[in-house]
Each structure stands twice: as C-alpha cells, then as structure tokens.
Short mmCIF file of C-alpha atoms in Angstrom, two decimals:
data_model
loop_
_atom_site.label_atom_id
_atom_site.label_comp_id
_atom_site.label_asym_id
_atom_site.label_seq_id
_atom_site.Cartn_x
_atom_site.Cartn_y
_atom_site.Cartn_z
CA MET A 1 11.21 0.39 12.09
CA ARG A 2 14.54 -0.65 10.69
CA ALA A 3 14.50 -3.83 8.69
CA ASP A 4 17.31 -5.27 10.97
CA CYS A 5 14.74 -5.23 13.74
CA LEU A 6 12.59 -7.60 12.17
CA HIS A 7 12.06 -11.28 12.32
CA PHE A 8 11.51 -11.73 8.75
CA THR A 9 11.36 -15.37 7.58
CA LYS A 10 10.81 -16.95 4.14
CA ASP A 11 9.41 -20.24 3.04
CA LEU A 12 11.59 -20.93 -0.06
CA ARG A 13 9.41 -23.71 -1.57
CA ARG A 14 8.50 -22.50 -4.97
CA LEU A 15 4.84 -22.84 -5.31
CA PRO A 16 2.97 -23.65 -8.60
CA THR A 17 2.09 -19.72 -9.18
CA SER A 18 5.63 -18.82 -8.57
CA TYR A 19 5.67 -17.06 -5.28
CA THR A 20 7.27 -17.42 -1.88
CA GLU A 21 5.40 -17.30 1.62
CA ASN A 22 6.77 -14.76 3.80
CA PHE A 23 6.20 -13.79 7.52
CA TRP A 24 7.32 -11.02 9.56
CA THR A 25 6.56 -9.92 13.20
CA SER A 26 4.78 -6.48 13.48
CA HIS A 27 5.95 -3.80 15.87
CA ASP A 28 3.52 -5.17 18.45
CA GLY A 29 4.28 -8.79 18.15
CA LEU A 30 1.67 -10.17 15.60
CA ARG A 31 3.07 -12.76 13.02
CA LEU A 32 2.04 -11.28 9.63
CA TYR A 33 2.02 -12.69 6.17
CA ALA A 34 2.75 -11.58 2.45
CA ARG A 35 3.11 -13.46 -0.71
CA VAL A 36 6.15 -12.25 -2.76
CA TYR A 37 6.22 -12.79 -6.39
CA PRO A 38 9.77 -12.45 -7.71
CA GLY A 39 10.48 -10.34 -10.68
CA PRO A 40 12.38 -11.23 -13.89
CA ASP A 41 15.54 -9.99 -12.25
CA PRO A 42 16.84 -8.50 -8.85
CA LEU A 43 16.65 -5.06 -10.10
CA ALA A 44 12.93 -5.11 -10.90
CA ARG A 45 10.85 -2.52 -9.51
CA THR A 46 8.40 -3.40 -6.81
CA VAL A 47 4.65 -3.20 -6.90
CA LEU A 48 2.80 -3.49 -3.64
CA CYS A 49 -1.04 -4.82 -3.89
CA LEU A 50 -3.29 -3.98 -0.98
CA HIS A 51 -6.73 -5.75 -0.59
CA GLY A 52 -10.19 -4.56 0.73
CA LEU A 53 -11.74 -4.71 4.27
CA THR A 54 -12.46 -8.26 4.86
CA ARG A 55 -10.69 -9.70 1.89
CA ASN A 56 -6.78 -11.17 1.73
CA SER A 57 -3.81 -11.54 -0.68
CA ARG A 58 -5.61 -14.26 -2.85
CA ASP A 59 -7.66 -11.48 -4.53
CA PHE A 60 -4.65 -10.56 -6.43
CA GLU A 61 -3.96 -14.37 -7.78
CA ASP A 62 -4.74 -13.24 -11.42
CA LEU A 63 -3.04 -9.94 -11.30
CA ALA A 64 0.13 -10.65 -9.51
CA PRO A 65 1.31 -13.48 -11.78
CA HIS A 66 0.71 -11.28 -14.74
CA LEU A 67 2.69 -8.25 -13.28
CA GLN A 68 5.78 -10.41 -12.27
CA ARG A 69 6.80 -10.67 -15.70
CA HIS A 70 7.95 -7.02 -15.23
CA TYR A 71 8.07 -6.34 -11.49
CA ARG A 72 8.41 -7.93 -8.14
CA VAL A 73 4.97 -8.08 -6.56
CA ILE A 74 4.44 -7.77 -2.77
CA VAL A 75 0.86 -9.03 -1.60
CA PRO A 76 0.26 -8.85 2.26
CA ASP A 77 -2.55 -10.14 4.29
CA VAL A 78 -3.47 -6.97 6.43
CA ARG A 79 -3.53 -7.98 10.21
CA GLY A 80 -6.59 -10.04 10.84
CA ARG A 81 -6.86 -11.41 7.46
CA GLY A 82 -5.74 -14.50 5.62
CA LEU A 83 -2.75 -16.05 7.11
CA SER A 84 -1.82 -12.84 9.23
CA ALA A 85 -2.60 -13.25 12.89
CA ARG A 86 -6.11 -12.14 14.29
CA ASP A 87 -5.28 -9.09 16.72
CA PRO A 88 -6.34 -9.70 20.40
CA ASN A 89 -6.97 -5.99 20.51
CA PRO A 90 -9.78 -5.09 17.94
CA GLN A 91 -8.94 -1.56 18.51
CA ASN A 92 -5.94 -1.98 16.34
CA TYR A 93 -8.07 -2.58 13.34
CA GLN A 94 -7.65 0.82 11.92
CA PRO A 95 -5.51 2.54 9.21
CA ALA A 96 -2.87 3.99 11.21
CA ILE A 97 -1.83 0.66 12.60
CA TYR A 98 -2.37 -0.93 9.01
CA LEU A 99 0.08 1.82 7.67
CA GLN A 100 2.81 1.08 10.50
CA ASP A 101 2.63 -2.65 9.45
CA ILE A 102 2.89 -1.86 5.66
CA LEU A 103 5.77 0.46 6.02
CA THR A 104 7.54 -2.19 8.37
CA LEU A 105 7.17 -4.78 5.46
CA ILE A 106 8.31 -2.40 2.62
CA ASP A 107 11.61 -1.91 4.80
CA ALA A 108 11.77 -5.73 5.45
CA ILE A 109 11.75 -6.56 1.93
CA ALA A 110 14.50 -3.63 0.96
CA ALA A 111 11.99 -1.93 -1.36
CA PRO A 112 13.09 1.85 -1.30
CA GLN A 113 10.23 2.85 -3.61
CA VAL A 114 7.01 0.92 -4.56
CA ALA A 115 4.11 1.56 -6.95
CA VAL A 116 0.83 0.61 -5.04
CA ILE A 117 -2.26 -0.89 -6.31
CA GLY A 118 -5.06 -0.58 -3.62
CA THR A 119 -8.57 -2.23 -3.91
CA SER A 120 -11.18 -0.46 -1.68
CA MET A 121 -9.65 -0.17 1.81
CA GLY A 122 -6.34 -0.91 0.14
CA GLY A 123 -7.05 2.26 -2.14
CA LEU A 124 -7.59 4.35 1.11
CA LEU A 125 -4.24 3.04 2.47
CA ALA A 126 -2.54 3.91 -0.79
CA MET A 127 -3.72 7.47 -0.63
CA MET A 128 -2.36 7.74 2.95
CA LEU A 129 0.87 6.24 2.16
CA ALA A 130 1.48 8.55 -0.59
CA VAL A 131 0.80 11.57 1.49
CA GLY A 132 2.67 10.30 4.69
CA SER A 133 5.56 8.72 2.75
CA ARG A 134 5.64 10.45 -0.77
CA ASP A 135 9.21 9.59 -1.17
CA ARG A 136 8.54 5.84 -0.87
CA ILE A 137 5.64 5.64 -3.58
CA SER A 138 6.39 6.02 -7.29
CA GLY A 139 2.62 5.81 -8.35
CA VAL A 140 -0.68 4.88 -7.10
CA VAL A 141 -3.81 2.76 -8.71
CA LEU A 142 -7.09 2.92 -6.97
CA ASN A 143 -9.56 0.21 -7.53
CA ASP A 144 -13.02 1.81 -6.64
CA MET A 145 -11.75 4.12 -3.95
CA GLY A 146 -11.38 7.72 -3.60
CA PRO A 147 -11.48 10.74 -1.12
CA GLU A 148 -15.33 10.23 -0.61
CA VAL A 149 -17.19 7.12 0.25
CA ASP A 150 -20.84 6.70 -0.79
CA PRO A 151 -22.94 6.17 2.55
CA LYS A 152 -25.06 3.79 0.60
CA GLY A 153 -22.14 1.38 -0.11
CA LEU A 154 -20.80 1.71 3.42
CA ASP A 155 -23.99 0.80 5.11
CA ARG A 156 -24.22 -2.43 2.69
CA ILE A 157 -20.55 -3.45 3.90
CA LYS A 158 -21.47 -2.57 7.46
CA GLY A 159 -24.53 -4.89 7.17
CA TYR A 160 -22.50 -8.06 6.39
CA ALA A 161 -18.88 -7.48 7.47
CA GLY A 162 -18.23 -10.12 10.41
CA ARG A 163 -21.83 -11.17 10.58
CA LEU A 164 -22.07 -13.84 7.84
CA PRO A 165 -23.10 -17.39 9.18
CA SER A 166 -20.65 -20.06 8.55
CA PRO A 167 -21.61 -22.15 5.55
CA LYS A 168 -22.07 -25.86 5.86
CA ASN A 169 -19.99 -26.59 2.46
CA TRP A 170 -18.61 -25.03 -0.48
CA ASP A 171 -21.94 -24.85 -2.35
CA GLU A 172 -23.31 -22.71 0.32
CA ALA A 173 -20.34 -20.53 0.51
CA ILE A 174 -20.78 -19.94 -3.29
CA ALA A 175 -24.27 -18.92 -2.78
CA GLN A 176 -23.43 -16.64 0.16
CA THR A 177 -20.78 -14.97 -2.00
CA ARG A 178 -23.19 -14.56 -5.04
CA SER A 179 -25.81 -12.99 -2.60
CA MET A 180 -23.25 -10.52 -1.77
CA PHE A 181 -21.63 -9.56 -5.07
CA GLY A 182 -23.96 -10.86 -7.67
CA GLU A 183 -25.08 -7.29 -8.54
CA ALA A 184 -21.32 -6.08 -8.84
CA TRP A 185 -20.03 -9.04 -10.85
CA PRO A 186 -22.57 -10.23 -13.32
CA ASN A 187 -22.48 -12.68 -15.95
CA LEU A 188 -19.78 -14.65 -14.37
CA SER A 189 -19.49 -18.41 -14.88
CA PRO A 190 -20.01 -21.09 -12.20
CA GLN A 191 -16.40 -21.79 -12.29
CA ARG A 192 -15.53 -18.34 -11.77
CA TRP A 193 -17.87 -17.97 -8.78
CA SER A 194 -16.27 -21.03 -7.31
CA ALA A 195 -13.01 -19.42 -7.62
CA LEU A 196 -13.73 -16.23 -6.14
CA THR A 197 -15.40 -17.87 -3.30
CA ARG A 198 -12.38 -19.97 -2.50
CA ARG A 199 -10.32 -16.60 -2.02
CA GLY A 200 -12.69 -15.25 0.63
CA TYR A 201 -13.19 -18.27 2.97
CA ARG A 202 -10.78 -20.98 4.67
CA GLU A 203 -11.29 -24.33 6.15
CA ASP A 204 -10.69 -24.88 9.67
CA GLU A 205 -9.07 -27.59 11.44
CA LYS A 206 -12.44 -29.53 11.67
CA GLY A 207 -13.40 -28.95 7.93
CA GLY A 208 -15.62 -26.08 8.66
CA LEU A 209 -15.76 -22.95 6.37
CA ASN A 210 -15.39 -19.44 7.62
CA VAL A 211 -14.89 -16.08 6.00
CA ASP A 212 -11.11 -15.56 6.13
CA ALA A 213 -11.14 -12.51 8.33
CA ASP A 214 -11.49 -11.63 11.80
CA PRO A 215 -15.24 -10.89 12.64
CA MET A 216 -14.07 -7.93 14.87
CA ILE A 217 -13.03 -6.12 11.86
CA GLY A 218 -16.92 -5.53 11.07
CA GLU A 219 -17.75 -4.67 14.65
CA MET A 220 -14.84 -1.94 14.66
CA LEU A 221 -16.11 -0.53 11.15
CA ARG A 222 -19.58 -0.32 12.63
CA ALA A 223 -18.47 1.43 16.04
CA ALA A 224 -16.67 4.03 13.80
CA PRO A 225 -18.13 7.49 13.87
CA ALA A 226 -21.14 7.57 11.49
CA ALA A 227 -19.90 10.76 9.57
CA SER A 228 -17.81 9.87 6.56
CA ALA A 229 -14.05 11.17 6.75
CA ASN A 230 -13.48 13.89 4.67
CA LEU A 231 -10.34 12.89 2.57
CA TRP A 232 -10.40 15.89 -0.07
CA PRO A 233 -7.49 17.40 1.81
CA PHE A 234 -5.53 14.23 1.26
CA TRP A 235 -6.44 14.39 -2.51
CA LYS A 236 -5.05 17.79 -2.85
CA ALA A 237 -1.76 16.80 -1.27
CA LEU A 238 -1.42 13.92 -3.85
CA ARG A 239 -0.95 16.22 -6.77
CA GLY A 240 2.14 15.47 -8.70
CA ILE A 241 2.03 11.70 -7.77
CA PRO A 242 1.18 9.58 -10.74
CA MET A 243 -2.25 8.01 -10.35
CA LEU A 244 -4.81 5.71 -12.14
CA ALA A 245 -8.25 5.56 -10.98
CA ILE A 246 -10.45 2.58 -11.62
CA ARG A 247 -14.17 2.58 -11.03
CA GLY A 248 -16.98 0.13 -11.46
CA ALA A 249 -19.72 1.67 -13.47
CA GLN A 250 -22.34 0.55 -10.77
CA SER A 251 -20.30 0.97 -7.91
CA ASP A 252 -22.20 2.14 -4.76
CA ILE A 253 -18.89 3.23 -2.94
CA LEU A 254 -17.27 5.53 -5.55
CA SER A 255 -19.99 7.75 -7.04
CA ALA A 256 -19.87 8.95 -10.46
CA ALA A 257 -19.94 12.47 -9.18
CA THR A 258 -16.92 11.98 -6.88
CA PHE A 259 -15.16 10.30 -9.65
CA ALA A 260 -15.83 13.29 -11.79
CA LYS A 261 -14.60 15.66 -8.90
CA MET A 262 -11.32 13.68 -8.63
CA LYS A 263 -10.50 14.31 -12.17
CA ALA A 264 -11.58 18.12 -12.07
CA GLU A 265 -9.16 18.50 -8.98
CA ASN A 266 -6.42 16.52 -10.42
CA PRO A 267 -6.39 16.94 -14.21
CA GLU A 268 -3.46 14.72 -14.62
CA LEU A 269 -5.37 11.66 -13.03
CA VAL A 270 -5.73 8.77 -15.30
CA GLN A 271 -9.30 7.29 -15.20
CA LEU A 272 -10.99 4.04 -16.37
CA GLU A 273 -14.73 3.03 -15.90
CA VAL A 274 -15.52 -0.58 -16.04
CA ALA A 275 -18.78 -1.58 -17.55
CA GLN A 276 -20.84 -4.39 -15.72
CA ARG A 277 -18.84 -3.96 -12.53
CA GLY A 278 -19.91 -2.50 -9.27
CA HIS A 279 -17.62 -2.52 -6.15
CA VAL A 280 -15.35 -3.69 -6.91
CA PRO A 281 -13.78 -4.36 -10.44
CA LEU A 282 -11.78 -7.80 -10.04
CA LEU A 283 -8.90 -6.45 -12.04
CA ASP A 284 -8.82 -9.34 -14.36
CA GLU A 285 -10.78 -7.54 -16.91
CA PRO A 286 -9.07 -6.95 -20.07
CA GLU A 287 -9.38 -3.16 -19.86
CA CYS A 288 -8.13 -3.21 -16.32
CA ILE A 289 -5.05 -5.18 -17.38
CA ALA A 290 -4.32 -2.74 -20.20
CA ALA A 291 -4.71 0.26 -18.15
CA ILE A 292 -2.55 -0.83 -15.19
CA ASP A 293 0.16 -2.30 -17.72
CA ALA A 294 0.44 1.14 -19.51
CA PHE A 295 0.34 3.11 -16.17
CA LEU A 296 3.21 1.14 -14.55
CA ALA A 297 5.17 1.32 -17.68
CA ARG A 298 4.78 5.16 -17.79
CA ILE A 299 5.99 5.66 -14.17
#
C-alpha cells in the first residue's frame, strides 16, 4: 500500500525518553501504534524493532534510546498489543497480516530500507520480511529465534498466553512475571523486575491490571497446527543478507543444536550466546549492546 493512502498521525509532544507517538490505519481499518525515536539527523539510517508474541514496544525501552544516538528507531505495537487496536477478527493474528501491517508502516515513515531487530515472534517476522522484501532489509538481528522452534518452549508459551488471571495489584503482577520468566532472567534486582513487569501490563480505566495483549492471541496460537513449521528453506533463502543471531544459553525455544545448524548452513552468520539468559535475552546485557552496535555499524 502506498504511503499516501495512509492516515498517519503524529503526537508531536516530545516525551521524556525522546520518542514521538505515532498512529496509522491498517489496510483493514485498525488503528495501529508505533514509537518513533528520531535519529541524530534526517539522513540517519532506520532500525525497526519487533517484539515477541504477547509483548509490545515497551520491551525496547532500553535499547531504542541507545540506538537513536546513530539511527532513527521505529518500534511498533503489533496489532492486538499495547496501544494498537485489538482485532475483532482473531483469525488476523497471524504472520501474513502482521507483515502487511509492517510494510505499510515502513512506507508510511518513508524508510526505503531498514535493519530489523526481532525478538522471538519478531525474529520470525524479520526473517519473513527479509525473504519477501529483500530490497527493503539491510540486515537482521534475531533475538532467540531461528528457523526451528523447540516444542518444549512452544508448549510452555501455549500454556500461559492469554490465560493469565488479572493480578489485583502491581505486587501480584510482579510475582506473576517472575513465575513466568524467573528461570530465563535470573539474578535480577527487585527494581528491575518491577520495571520489566510494567512493560507487560496496563491499567484499565477502573484501575485493574491486565496483560497488555489480546487474550485471543493465545487462543490462535493453541489452535494452530501442532506440527512446527519448517523454516529451513527460508533460512537458505536468507544467505547473503547480513545477520546477527543472539541466543539465551538456557533457551527452550532456540536449541543449541539449531543454533549450531544455523551457522553451519550460513557461515557468514554472526552469533552471540548470552549466559544466564533463557528465552529471551533482554538486549540490555553489555555483550548484546556491543554485538548489536558492531553489527549495525558494519552493515
């Protein structure tokens, strides 16, 4: 869809973390949202950050301000999450529709080419974007995602996505978050757990707390065919595109065997394994920051 067909509006208030709030209308009439972190100058290259299945743009609150010193950073809420509208047709919670939304956004912000950083589901979308719109993608960073998903981790996510009870207060929300991610993120301070929790929940008009994603996203995940998609043909098609793959050393989504096979089939792939992280690394770890900086500078 051409950018001139869009209703793309910007809230010009400069926010404390130096981003603007942007809304646009999807091809099927949903009001969708993205944060735009302006770069140091109008010619700065663009980095697109894509979050995980039931997450939102706030997951990049640490990385995006760091990157905007050199790049313009675009961080959307995928439909059904965050400030993007919930879809009245849950069948639209699927990658083909998400890709259409993302390409519409890229056109709206007049970005002829972007580097993509994708966490979990966002990594899957990054791979699909790079195959289907190769000329629009300058490079890809995959955060704990590859062409094969470990069934153990997928079953874990299916068990909680869209099924979490609403916590009564923020203390309960923090406890709920730690119960889900404690093994993936060990040794975090109480303050860090509080900050991470506030990224995943939102207060409603009555002061109640809810996961900041449509529960039907989990239902659609559980309704999908049990067999895991074979994305290795996608992986082969990605040869020649600069890529950095990050894996949490204790990940139950991206296995060590799959991580090794990714490198074997694409020797030019840059890899980083993050100690004391499962699914997913937070991307605030010093080694992640250094690897992403070096990768983006190289491409």
